[in-house]
Amino acid sequence: MTVNYTTEPHEITYSVIDDATGLTLINHAQLGSGYANEQIPLAMREDYQNVSAHYEQLGYKLVSQETLPAAFADHDLM
């Protein structure tokens, strides 16, 4: 008997929260996906930076932003 395993791509999601009101402006939006140990594409990194730039243009002040990993993890991150 042969068992073949396939992997599902891992997703990177982000949320945007107004810390003054506690209102979630974006909740777990998908930034992109890829397979374990694949490098995070430059375009995905730029899209991530553009999210904060967009809200700064709307008058919000960036309080914190997590750093994207260099590659997709081979396990779920919590």
GROMACS .gro file of N, CA and C in nm:
model
  234
    1MET      N    1   0.085  -0.117   0.000
    1MET     CA    2   0.000   0.000   0.000
    1MET      C    3   0.090   0.124   0.000
    2THR      N    4   0.055   0.219  -0.083
    2THR     CA    5   0.129   0.344  -0.092
    2THR      C    6   0.038   0.457  -0.043
    3VAL      N    7   0.092   0.538   0.043
    3VAL     CA    8   0.018   0.655   0.093
    3VAL      C    9   0.089   0.779   0.042
    4ASN      N   10   0.016   0.862  -0.029
    4ASN     CA   11   0.071   0.988  -0.079
    4ASN      C   12   0.009   1.103   0.000
    5TYR      N   13   0.094   1.190   0.047
    5TYR     CA   14   0.048   1.307   0.120
    5TYR      C   15   0.066   1.430   0.033
    6THR      N   16  -0.029   1.517   0.039
    6THR     CA   17  -0.015   1.646  -0.027
    6THR      C   18  -0.028   1.753   0.080
    7THR      N   19   0.040   1.859   0.060
    7THR     CA   20   0.033   1.967   0.157
    7THR      C   21  -0.053   2.080   0.103
    8GLU      N   22  -0.116   2.146   0.192
    8GLU     CA   23  -0.193   2.264   0.157
    8GLU      C   24  -0.102   2.386   0.176
    9PRO      N   25  -0.120   2.488   0.096
    9PRO     CA   26  -0.039   2.608   0.118
    9PRO      C   27  -0.076   2.673   0.251
   10HIS      N   28   0.022   2.735   0.312
   10HIS     CA   29   0.000   2.810   0.436
   10HIS      C   30  -0.042   2.951   0.400
   11GLU      N   31  -0.131   3.008   0.479
   11GLU     CA   32  -0.179   3.144   0.454
   11GLU      C   33  -0.116   3.241   0.553
   12ILE      N   34  -0.094   3.360   0.507
   12ILE     CA   35  -0.057   3.471   0.595
   12ILE      C   36  -0.174   3.568   0.592
   13THR      N   37  -0.226   3.597   0.709
   13THR     CA   38  -0.338   3.691   0.720
   13THR      C   39  -0.297   3.806   0.810
   14TYR      N   40  -0.373   3.914   0.800
   14TYR     CA   41  -0.347   4.029   0.886
   14TYR      C   42  -0.479   4.089   0.930
   15SER      N   43  -0.474   4.161   1.040
   15SER     CA   44  -0.590   4.234   1.091
   15SER      C   45  -0.546   4.377   1.118
   16VAL      N   46  -0.639   4.470   1.106
   16VAL     CA   47  -0.614   4.610   1.137
   16VAL      C   48  -0.713   4.648   1.246
   17ILE      N   49  -0.661   4.696   1.359
   17ILE     CA   50  -0.745   4.730   1.472
   17ILE      C   51  -0.718   4.874   1.514
   18ASP      N   52  -0.825   4.950   1.530
   18ASP     CA   53  -0.814   5.087   1.581
   18ASP      C   54  -0.799   5.075   1.733
   19ASP      N   55  -0.680   5.101   1.784
   19ASP     CA   56  -0.656   5.080   1.927
   19ASP      C   57  -0.729   5.182   2.014
   20ALA      N   58  -0.769   5.294   1.958
   20ALA     CA   59  -0.841   5.395   2.036
   20ALA      C   60  -0.985   5.351   2.063
   21THR      N   61  -1.046   5.287   1.965
   21THR     CA   62  -1.187   5.246   1.980
   21THR      C   63  -1.204   5.096   2.000
   22GLY      N   64  -1.099   5.020   1.969
   22GLY     CA   65  -1.108   4.875   1.975
   22GLY      C   66  -1.179   4.815   1.855
   23LEU      N   67  -1.216   4.899   1.759
   23LEU     CA   68  -1.286   4.854   1.640
   23LEU      C   69  -1.190   4.782   1.546
   24THR      N   70  -1.230   4.664   1.500
   24THR     CA   71  -1.151   4.590   1.403
   24THR      C   72  -1.190   4.639   1.264
   25LEU      N   73  -1.095   4.700   1.195
   25LEU     CA   74  -1.119   4.756   1.062
   25LEU      C   75  -1.105   4.649   0.954
   26ILE      N   76  -1.011   4.559   0.972
   26ILE     CA   77  -0.991   4.444   0.883
   26ILE      C   78  -0.964   4.325   0.973
   27ASN      N   79  -1.032   4.214   0.946
   27ASN     CA   80  -1.018   4.097   1.033
   27ASN      C   81  -0.970   3.976   0.952
   28HIS      N   82  -0.847   3.937   0.973
   28HIS     CA   83  -0.787   3.818   0.912
   28HIS      C   84  -0.797   3.817   0.760
   29ALA      N   85  -0.766   3.928   0.697
   29ALA     CA   86  -0.762   3.934   0.551
   29ALA      C   87  -0.641   3.854   0.502
   30GLN      N   88  -0.658   3.779   0.396
   30GLN     CA   89  -0.548   3.699   0.343
   30GLN      C   90  -0.451   3.787   0.267
   31LEU      N   91  -0.326   3.785   0.310
   31LEU     CA   92  -0.220   3.858   0.241
   31LEU      C   93  -0.164   3.773   0.127
   32GLY      N   94  -0.155   3.644   0.150
   32GLY     CA   95  -0.104   3.554   0.048
   32GLY      C   96  -0.088   3.415   0.104
   33SER      N   97  -0.042   3.325   0.020
   33SER     CA   98  -0.019   3.187   0.064
   33SER      C   99   0.101   3.129  -0.008
   34GLY      N  100   0.156   3.025   0.053
   34GLY     CA  101   0.271   2.958  -0.005
   34GLY      C  102   0.299   2.830   0.073
   35TYR      N  103   0.390   2.753   0.021
   35TYR     CA  104   0.422   2.625   0.082
   35TYR      C  105   0.539   2.638   0.179
   36ALA      N  106   0.547   2.544   0.271
   36ALA     CA  107   0.649   2.545   0.376
   36ALA      C  108   0.788   2.571   0.318
   37ASN      N  109   0.858   2.660   0.382
   37ASN     CA  110   0.995   2.699   0.350
   37ASN      C  111   1.011   2.782   0.223
   38GLU      N  112   0.902   2.814   0.152
   38GLU     CA  113   0.912   2.907   0.040
   38GLU      C  114   0.935   3.047   0.094
   39GLN      N  115   1.015   3.124   0.026
   39GLN     CA  116   1.039   3.262   0.065
   39GLN      C  117   0.912   3.344   0.047
   40ILE      N  118   0.890   3.441   0.135
   40ILE     CA  119   0.778   3.532   0.121
   40ILE      C  120   0.810   3.624   0.002
   41PRO      N  121   0.724   3.630  -0.099
   41PRO     CA  122   0.754   3.712  -0.217
   41PRO      C  123   0.763   3.861  -0.183
   42LEU      N  124   0.847   3.931  -0.254
   42LEU     CA  125   0.864   4.075  -0.235
   42LEU      C  126   0.731   4.148  -0.254
   43ALA      N  127   0.652   4.107  -0.353
   43ALA     CA  128   0.523   4.172  -0.377
   43ALA      C  129   0.431   4.161  -0.256
   44MET      N  130   0.437   4.047  -0.186
   44MET     CA  131   0.355   4.030  -0.067
   44MET      C  132   0.403   4.123   0.045
   45ARG      N  133   0.532   4.138   0.057
   45ARG     CA  134   0.589   4.231   0.157
   45ARG      C  135   0.545   4.375   0.126
   46GLU      N  136   0.547   4.411  -0.001
   46GLU     CA  137   0.506   4.546  -0.041
   46GLU      C  138   0.357   4.567  -0.014
   47ASP      N  139   0.276   4.466  -0.043
   47ASP     CA  140   0.132   4.476  -0.014
   47ASP      C  141   0.109   4.498   0.135
   48TYR      N  142   0.186   4.429   0.217
   48TYR     CA  143   0.174   4.441   0.363
   48TYR      C  144   0.207   4.584   0.407
   49GLN      N  145   0.313   4.640   0.352
   49GLN     CA  146   0.350   4.778   0.384
   49GLN      C  147   0.246   4.876   0.334
   50ASN      N  148   0.185   4.847   0.221
   50ASN     CA  149   0.084   4.936   0.165
   50ASN      C  150  -0.042   4.943   0.251
   51VAL      N  151  -0.071   4.838   0.325
   51VAL     CA  152  -0.188   4.841   0.415
   51VAL      C  153  -0.168   4.950   0.519
   52SER      N  154  -0.052   4.951   0.585
   52SER     CA  155  -0.028   5.053   0.688
   52SER      C  156  -0.019   5.192   0.625
   53ALA      N  157   0.041   5.203   0.507
   53ALA     CA  158   0.050   5.333   0.439
   53ALA      C  159  -0.089   5.386   0.407
   54HIS      N  160  -0.178   5.298   0.366
   54HIS     CA  161  -0.316   5.338   0.334
   54HIS      C  162  -0.385   5.397   0.457
   55TYR      N  163  -0.373   5.329   0.570
   55TYR     CA  164  -0.440   5.379   0.690
   55TYR      C  165  -0.373   5.505   0.744
   56GLU      N  166  -0.242   5.518   0.725
   56GLU     CA  167  -0.176   5.643   0.765
   56GLU      C  168  -0.226   5.759   0.680
   57GLN      N  169  -0.254   5.734   0.551
   57GLN     CA  170  -0.309   5.838   0.464
   57GLN      C  171  -0.450   5.878   0.508
   58LEU      N  172  -0.520   5.785   0.573
   58LEU     CA  173  -0.653   5.814   0.624
   58LEU      C  174  -0.650   5.886   0.759
   59GLY      N  175  -0.529   5.909   0.812
   59GLY     CA  176  -0.515   5.982   0.937
   59GLY      C  177  -0.486   5.897   1.059
   60TYR      N  178  -0.474   5.767   1.040
   60TYR     CA  179  -0.439   5.679   1.152
   60TYR      C  180  -0.289   5.685   1.177
   61LYS      N  181  -0.251   5.657   1.302
   61LYS     CA  182  -0.109   5.649   1.338
   61LYS      C  183  -0.076   5.503   1.366
   62LEU      N  184   0.029   5.453   1.303
   62LEU     CA  185   0.070   5.315   1.322
   62LEU      C  186   0.128   5.297   1.462
   63VAL      N  187   0.069   5.208   1.539
   63VAL     CA  188   0.115   5.180   1.675
   63VAL      C  189   0.211   5.062   1.674
   64SER      N  190   0.174   4.956   1.604
   64SER     CA  191   0.264   4.841   1.591
   64SER      C  192   0.228   4.761   1.467
   65GLN      N  193   0.328   4.695   1.415
   65GLN     CA  194   0.310   4.611   1.297
   65GLN      C  195   0.408   4.495   1.309
   66GLU      N  196   0.356   4.373   1.307
   66GLU     CA  197   0.442   4.257   1.316
   66GLU      C  198   0.527   4.245   1.191
   67THR      N  199   0.646   4.192   1.206
   67THR     CA  200   0.737   4.169   1.095
   67THR      C  201   0.700   4.037   1.028
   68LEU      N  202   0.694   4.037   0.897
   68LEU     CA  203   0.668   3.914   0.825
   68LEU      C  204   0.789   3.821   0.837
   69PRO      N  205   0.765   3.691   0.843
   69PRO     CA  206   0.878   3.598   0.845
   69PRO      C  207   0.949   3.597   0.710
   70ALA      N  208   1.067   3.540   0.703
   70ALA     CA  209   1.141   3.532   0.578
   70ALA      C  210   1.080   3.428   0.484
   71ALA      N  211   1.020   3.323   0.543
   71ALA     CA  212   0.962   3.215   0.463
   71ALA      C  213   0.836   3.164   0.530
   72PHE      N  214   0.756   3.093   0.453
   72PHE     CA  215   0.638   3.030   0.511
   72PHE      C  216   0.683   2.921   0.607
   73ALA      N  217   0.616   2.910   0.719
   73ALA     CA  218   0.652   2.813   0.821
   73ALA      C  219   0.611   2.673   0.780
   74ASP      N  220   0.678   2.575   0.837
   74ASP     CA  221   0.638   2.436   0.812
   74ASP      C  222   0.541   2.386   0.917
   75HIS      N  223   0.490   2.481   0.996
   75HIS     CA  224   0.392   2.451   1.101
   75HIS      C  225   0.308   2.575   1.124
   76ASP      N  226   0.195   2.559   1.190
   76ASP     CA  227   0.109   2.673   1.219
   76ASP      C  228   0.172   2.760   1.327
   77LEU      N  229   0.169   2.889   1.306
   77LEU     CA  230   0.220   2.984   1.405
   77LEU      C  231   0.101   3.039   1.483
   78MET      N  232   0.120   3.059   1.611
   78MET     CA  233   0.012   3.112   1.693
   78MET      C  234   0.051   3.246   1.749
   0.00000   0.00000   0.00000
